[in-house]
XYZ file of C-alpha atoms in Angstrom:
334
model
C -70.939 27.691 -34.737
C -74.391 26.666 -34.269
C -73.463 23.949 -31.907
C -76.370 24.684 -29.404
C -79.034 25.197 -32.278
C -78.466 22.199 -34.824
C -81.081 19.561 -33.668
C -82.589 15.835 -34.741
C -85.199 16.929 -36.642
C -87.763 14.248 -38.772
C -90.481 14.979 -41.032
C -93.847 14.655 -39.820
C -96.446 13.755 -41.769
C -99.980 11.821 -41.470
C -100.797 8.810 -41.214
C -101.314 6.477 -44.244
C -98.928 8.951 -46.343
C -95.538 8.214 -47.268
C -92.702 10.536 -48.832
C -91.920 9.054 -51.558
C -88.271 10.258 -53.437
C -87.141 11.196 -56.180
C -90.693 13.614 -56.139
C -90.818 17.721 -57.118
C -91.208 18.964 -53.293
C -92.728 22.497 -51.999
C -90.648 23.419 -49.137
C -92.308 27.019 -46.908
C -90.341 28.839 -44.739
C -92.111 30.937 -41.942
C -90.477 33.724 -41.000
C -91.080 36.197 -37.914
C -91.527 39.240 -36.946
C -93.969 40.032 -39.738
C -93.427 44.106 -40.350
C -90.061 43.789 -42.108
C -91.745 41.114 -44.774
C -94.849 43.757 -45.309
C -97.258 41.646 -43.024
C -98.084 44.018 -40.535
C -98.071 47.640 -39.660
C -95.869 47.868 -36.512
C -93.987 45.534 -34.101
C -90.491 46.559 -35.181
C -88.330 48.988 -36.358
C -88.890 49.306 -40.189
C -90.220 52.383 -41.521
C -91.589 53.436 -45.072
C -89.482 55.857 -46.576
C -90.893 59.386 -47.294
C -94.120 58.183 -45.194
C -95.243 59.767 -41.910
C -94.911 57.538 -39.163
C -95.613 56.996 -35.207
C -92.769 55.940 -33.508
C -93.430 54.053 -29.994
C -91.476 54.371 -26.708
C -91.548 52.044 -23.371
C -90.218 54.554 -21.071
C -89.968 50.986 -18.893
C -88.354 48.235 -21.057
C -86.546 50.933 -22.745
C -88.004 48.981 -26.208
C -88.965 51.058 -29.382
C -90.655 50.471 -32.280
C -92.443 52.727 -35.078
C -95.667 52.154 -37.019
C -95.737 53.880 -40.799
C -98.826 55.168 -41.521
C -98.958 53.889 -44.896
C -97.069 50.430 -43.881
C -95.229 47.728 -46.622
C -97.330 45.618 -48.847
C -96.496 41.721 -48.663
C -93.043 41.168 -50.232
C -93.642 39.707 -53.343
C -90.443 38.371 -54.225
C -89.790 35.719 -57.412
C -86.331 33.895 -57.964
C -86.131 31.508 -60.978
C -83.007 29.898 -60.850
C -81.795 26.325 -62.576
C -83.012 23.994 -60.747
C -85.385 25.328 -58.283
C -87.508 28.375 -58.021
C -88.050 30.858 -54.626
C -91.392 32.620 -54.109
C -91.561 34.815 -50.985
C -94.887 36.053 -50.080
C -94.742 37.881 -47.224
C -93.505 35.790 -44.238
C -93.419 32.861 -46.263
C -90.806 31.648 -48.698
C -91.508 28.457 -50.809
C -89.290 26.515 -52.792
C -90.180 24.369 -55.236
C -87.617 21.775 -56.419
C -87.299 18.248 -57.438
C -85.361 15.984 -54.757
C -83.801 12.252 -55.078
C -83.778 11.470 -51.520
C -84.899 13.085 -48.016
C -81.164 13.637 -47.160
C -80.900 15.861 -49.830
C -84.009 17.502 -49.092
C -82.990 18.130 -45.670
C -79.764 19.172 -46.106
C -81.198 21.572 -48.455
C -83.598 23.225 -45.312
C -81.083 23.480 -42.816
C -78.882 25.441 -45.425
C -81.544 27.813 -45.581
C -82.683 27.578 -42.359
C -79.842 28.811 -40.448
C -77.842 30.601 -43.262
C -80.421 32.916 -44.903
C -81.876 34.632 -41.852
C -78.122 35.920 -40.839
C -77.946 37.150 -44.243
C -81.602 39.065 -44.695
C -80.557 40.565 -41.119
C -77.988 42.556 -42.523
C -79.965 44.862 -44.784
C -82.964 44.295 -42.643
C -83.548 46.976 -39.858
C -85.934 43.861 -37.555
C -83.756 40.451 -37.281
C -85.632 37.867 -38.670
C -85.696 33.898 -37.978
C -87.640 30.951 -39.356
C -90.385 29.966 -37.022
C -91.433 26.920 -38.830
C -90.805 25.224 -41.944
C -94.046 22.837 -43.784
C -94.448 21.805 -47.164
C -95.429 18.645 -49.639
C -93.149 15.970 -51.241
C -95.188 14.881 -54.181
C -98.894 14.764 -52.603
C -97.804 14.490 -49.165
C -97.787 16.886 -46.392
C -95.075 17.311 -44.050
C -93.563 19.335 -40.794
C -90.078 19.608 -40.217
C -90.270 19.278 -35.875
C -88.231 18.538 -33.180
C -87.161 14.853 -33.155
C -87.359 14.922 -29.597
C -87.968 17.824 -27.129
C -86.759 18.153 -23.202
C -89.720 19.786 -20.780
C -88.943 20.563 -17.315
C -91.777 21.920 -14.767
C -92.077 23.068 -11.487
C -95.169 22.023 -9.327
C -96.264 23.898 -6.432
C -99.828 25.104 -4.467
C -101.342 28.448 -3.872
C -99.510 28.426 0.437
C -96.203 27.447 -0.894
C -96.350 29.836 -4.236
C -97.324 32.687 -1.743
C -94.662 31.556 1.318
C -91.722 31.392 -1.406
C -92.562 34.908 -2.554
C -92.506 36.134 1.140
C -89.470 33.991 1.769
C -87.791 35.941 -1.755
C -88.465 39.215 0.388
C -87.162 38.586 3.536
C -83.712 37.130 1.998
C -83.549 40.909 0.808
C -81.568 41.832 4.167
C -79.088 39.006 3.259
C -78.092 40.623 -0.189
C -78.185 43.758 1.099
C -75.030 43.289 3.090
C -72.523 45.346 0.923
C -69.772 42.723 1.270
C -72.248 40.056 -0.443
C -71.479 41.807 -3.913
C -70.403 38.147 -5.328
C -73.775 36.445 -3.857
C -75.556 39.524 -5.767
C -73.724 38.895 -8.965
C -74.549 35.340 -9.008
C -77.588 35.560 -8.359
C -78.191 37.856 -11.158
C -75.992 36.137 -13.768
C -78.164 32.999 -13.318
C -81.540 35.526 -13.201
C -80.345 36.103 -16.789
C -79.392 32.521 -17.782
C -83.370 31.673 -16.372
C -84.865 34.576 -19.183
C -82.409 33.563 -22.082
C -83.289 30.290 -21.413
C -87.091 31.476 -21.712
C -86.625 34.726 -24.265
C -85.578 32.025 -27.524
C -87.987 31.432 -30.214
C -85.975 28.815 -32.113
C -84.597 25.527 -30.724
C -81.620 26.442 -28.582
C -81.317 29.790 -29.781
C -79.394 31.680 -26.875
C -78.045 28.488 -24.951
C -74.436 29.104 -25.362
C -75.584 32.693 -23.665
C -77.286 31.175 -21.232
C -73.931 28.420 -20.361
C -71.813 31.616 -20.324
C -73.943 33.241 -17.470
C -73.419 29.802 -15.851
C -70.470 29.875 -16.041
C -69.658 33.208 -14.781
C -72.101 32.609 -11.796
C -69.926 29.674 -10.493
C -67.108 32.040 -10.975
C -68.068 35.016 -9.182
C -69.934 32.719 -6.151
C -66.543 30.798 -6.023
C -63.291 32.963 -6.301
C -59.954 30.885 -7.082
C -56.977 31.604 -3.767
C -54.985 33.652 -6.435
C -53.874 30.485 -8.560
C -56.293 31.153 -11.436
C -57.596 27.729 -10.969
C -61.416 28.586 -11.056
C -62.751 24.878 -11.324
C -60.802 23.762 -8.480
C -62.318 26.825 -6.725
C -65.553 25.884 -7.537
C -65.485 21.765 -7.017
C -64.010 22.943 -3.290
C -67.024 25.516 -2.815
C -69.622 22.750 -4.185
C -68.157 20.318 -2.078
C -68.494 22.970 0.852
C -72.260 22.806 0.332
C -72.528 19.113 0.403
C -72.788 18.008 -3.535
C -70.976 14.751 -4.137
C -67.691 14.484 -6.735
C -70.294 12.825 -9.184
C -73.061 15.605 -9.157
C -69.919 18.537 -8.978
C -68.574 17.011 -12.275
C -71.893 16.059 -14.202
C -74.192 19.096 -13.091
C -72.141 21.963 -12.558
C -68.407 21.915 -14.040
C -69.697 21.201 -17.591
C -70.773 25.238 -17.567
C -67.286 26.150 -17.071
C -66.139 23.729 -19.717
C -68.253 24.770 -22.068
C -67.856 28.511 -21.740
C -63.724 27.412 -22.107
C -64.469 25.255 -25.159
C -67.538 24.936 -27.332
C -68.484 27.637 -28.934
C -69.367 30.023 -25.655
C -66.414 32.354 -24.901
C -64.357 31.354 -27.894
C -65.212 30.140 -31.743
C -65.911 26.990 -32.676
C -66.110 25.923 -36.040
C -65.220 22.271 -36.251
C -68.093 20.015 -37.439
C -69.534 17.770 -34.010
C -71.164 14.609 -34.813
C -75.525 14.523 -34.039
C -74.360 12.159 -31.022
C -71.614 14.728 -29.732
C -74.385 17.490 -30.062
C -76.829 15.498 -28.198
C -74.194 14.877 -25.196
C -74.143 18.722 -25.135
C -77.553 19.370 -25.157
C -78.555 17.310 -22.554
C -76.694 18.816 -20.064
C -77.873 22.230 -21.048
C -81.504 20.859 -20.315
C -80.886 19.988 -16.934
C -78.557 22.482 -15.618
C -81.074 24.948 -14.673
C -82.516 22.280 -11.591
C -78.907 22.169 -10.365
C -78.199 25.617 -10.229
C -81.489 26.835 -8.596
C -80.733 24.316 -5.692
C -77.187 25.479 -5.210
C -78.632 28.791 -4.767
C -80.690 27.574 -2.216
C -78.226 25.404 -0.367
C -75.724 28.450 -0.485
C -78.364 31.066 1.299
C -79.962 28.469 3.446
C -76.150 27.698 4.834
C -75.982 31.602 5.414
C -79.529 32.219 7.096
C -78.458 29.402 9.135
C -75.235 30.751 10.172
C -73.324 27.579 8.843
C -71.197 29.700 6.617
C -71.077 32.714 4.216
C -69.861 34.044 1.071
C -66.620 34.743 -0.064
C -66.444 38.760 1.009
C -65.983 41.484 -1.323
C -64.779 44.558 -0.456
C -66.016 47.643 -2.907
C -63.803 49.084 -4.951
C -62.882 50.942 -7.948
C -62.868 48.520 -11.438
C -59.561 47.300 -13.081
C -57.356 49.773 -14.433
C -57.563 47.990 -17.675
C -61.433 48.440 -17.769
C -61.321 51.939 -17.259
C -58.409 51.965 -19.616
C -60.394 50.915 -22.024
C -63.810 53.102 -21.501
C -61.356 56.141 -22.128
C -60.802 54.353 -25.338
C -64.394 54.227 -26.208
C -65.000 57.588 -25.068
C -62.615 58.846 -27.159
C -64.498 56.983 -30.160
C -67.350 58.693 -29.005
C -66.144 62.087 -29.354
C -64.905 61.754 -32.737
């Protein structure tokens, strides 16, 4: 749980200022989208009750949304407890408390960083997250950021940006070849690994999604001989198009780990150390490289005739996976 989204963080503030503790602190919480908190018409799915309203269709993305006429004021919201008090105003939430020590100050944001969205989302029609979180210890300003961030970009001109889109088309005839199903699904399981990767709006906020498409692209683009044993399956296929034991291991197998045992295909709720985390990141960061170029090893080898695909031949799904669509259908029904 929350192994791919629990971060170093520090607080930033300016120069010259210090955070001094024990202090009475101001901690705001940002959260997004804004309709939900009463901070903007439409944008979601959250309608006034007994108000006419527009609802909004993208016959393309399939997306909806719906805009009350007469939309929620800012949530004014006041919580006095003990010890601390809550103010939400809208999108933001502040809470004003008196801290010994940063530890406790921080372990008191990253309860209600990741805990209290998951809660608002249940009677919340829009899910929301925290965007940001600010605030003052004593007189001092401070952001809570990323203690260090990974950036990866791509450079290219306006020939080669044009000849790889041409290049895209023409490798449409070698998908197209019915018994290339598993170079298809590959290629689309990492298509949707590339967006996740893109879609989050909090610090590693769909990468165990993203490992899992991985995972299941190495899987599909390198079938195990009937033993089950996908990795060796996969470390033979890599091998196949020329990646060393080292670069197998490091760049690619880690995906299939992963998916097997952290917090991907299965739960995970043990407690990881910030170092253990970090080891985990850091491959996420750089898979992305290493997949794209076995993609383009694997259809360069098959444009140039050096090899192919494993072959799929079309057929009807599993018995249990129609087994269970009856099932749902049945659920449907009633």
């Amino acid at each position: 749980m929350l192994t791919y989204q629990i971060r170093p963080r520090i607080f930033k503030h300016a120069a010259g200022e210090q955070l001094i503790f024990p202090a009475l602190c101001k901690i705001c919480f940002h959260f997004q989208p804004p309709q939900p908190f009463g901070a903007q018409a439409g944008g979601g799915r959250t309608a006034v009750k007994a108000v006419a309203a527009s609802a909004l269709f993208n016959a393309n993305s399939g997306q909806h949304m719906i805009e009350s006429k007469e939309p929620l004021s800012p949530l004014d919201v006041t919580i006095e407890a003990p010890t601390r008090i809550l103010r939400l105003s809208g999108t933001t939430l502040t809470v004003s408390q008196q801290f010994a020590s940063v530890t406790e100050m921080q372990e008191m944001i990253e309860s209600i960083y990741f805990a209290l969205p998951s809660l608002i989302n249940i009677p919340f029609a829009d899910p929301p997250y925290i965007e940001r979180v600010d605030g003052k210890v004593g007189s001092a300003s401070f952001r809570w950021e990323l203690d260090r961030w990974h950036m990866e970009f791509r450079t290219t001109t306006q020939q080669h940006q044009e000849e790889r889109f041409a290049k895209a088309w023409e490798r449409m005839g070698i998908i197209s070849e019915l018994h290339r199903r598993r170079l298809v699904a590959g290629l689309h399981y990492f298509h949707v690994a590339c967006r996740l990767a893109r879609a989050s709006s909090i610090a590693g906020e769909f990468v165990a999604e993203v490992v899992l498409n991985l995972a299941k692209s190495l899987e599909v683009i390198f079938p195990p001989a009937g033993d089950g044993r996908t990795r060796d399956a996969a470390r033979t296929g890599l091998s196949t198009l020329g990646f060393p034991d080292d670069r197998i291991e490091c760049d690619f197998l880690p995906a299939m780990a992963l998916r097997n045992e952290i917090d991907v295909g299965h739960v995970e709720l043990g407690l990881f150390k910030m170092d253990q985390l970090k080891t985990i990141h850091a491959f996420t960061e750089r898979a992305e490289g290493a997949f794209r170029e076995m993609f383009e090893r694997l259809i360069g080898r098959i444009e140039s005739g050096a090899g192919d695909i494993a072959h799929h031949e079309l057929g009807p799904p599993r018995a249990e996976a129609i087994a269970l669509i009856d099932r749902l259908q049945r659920c449907t029904q009633m």
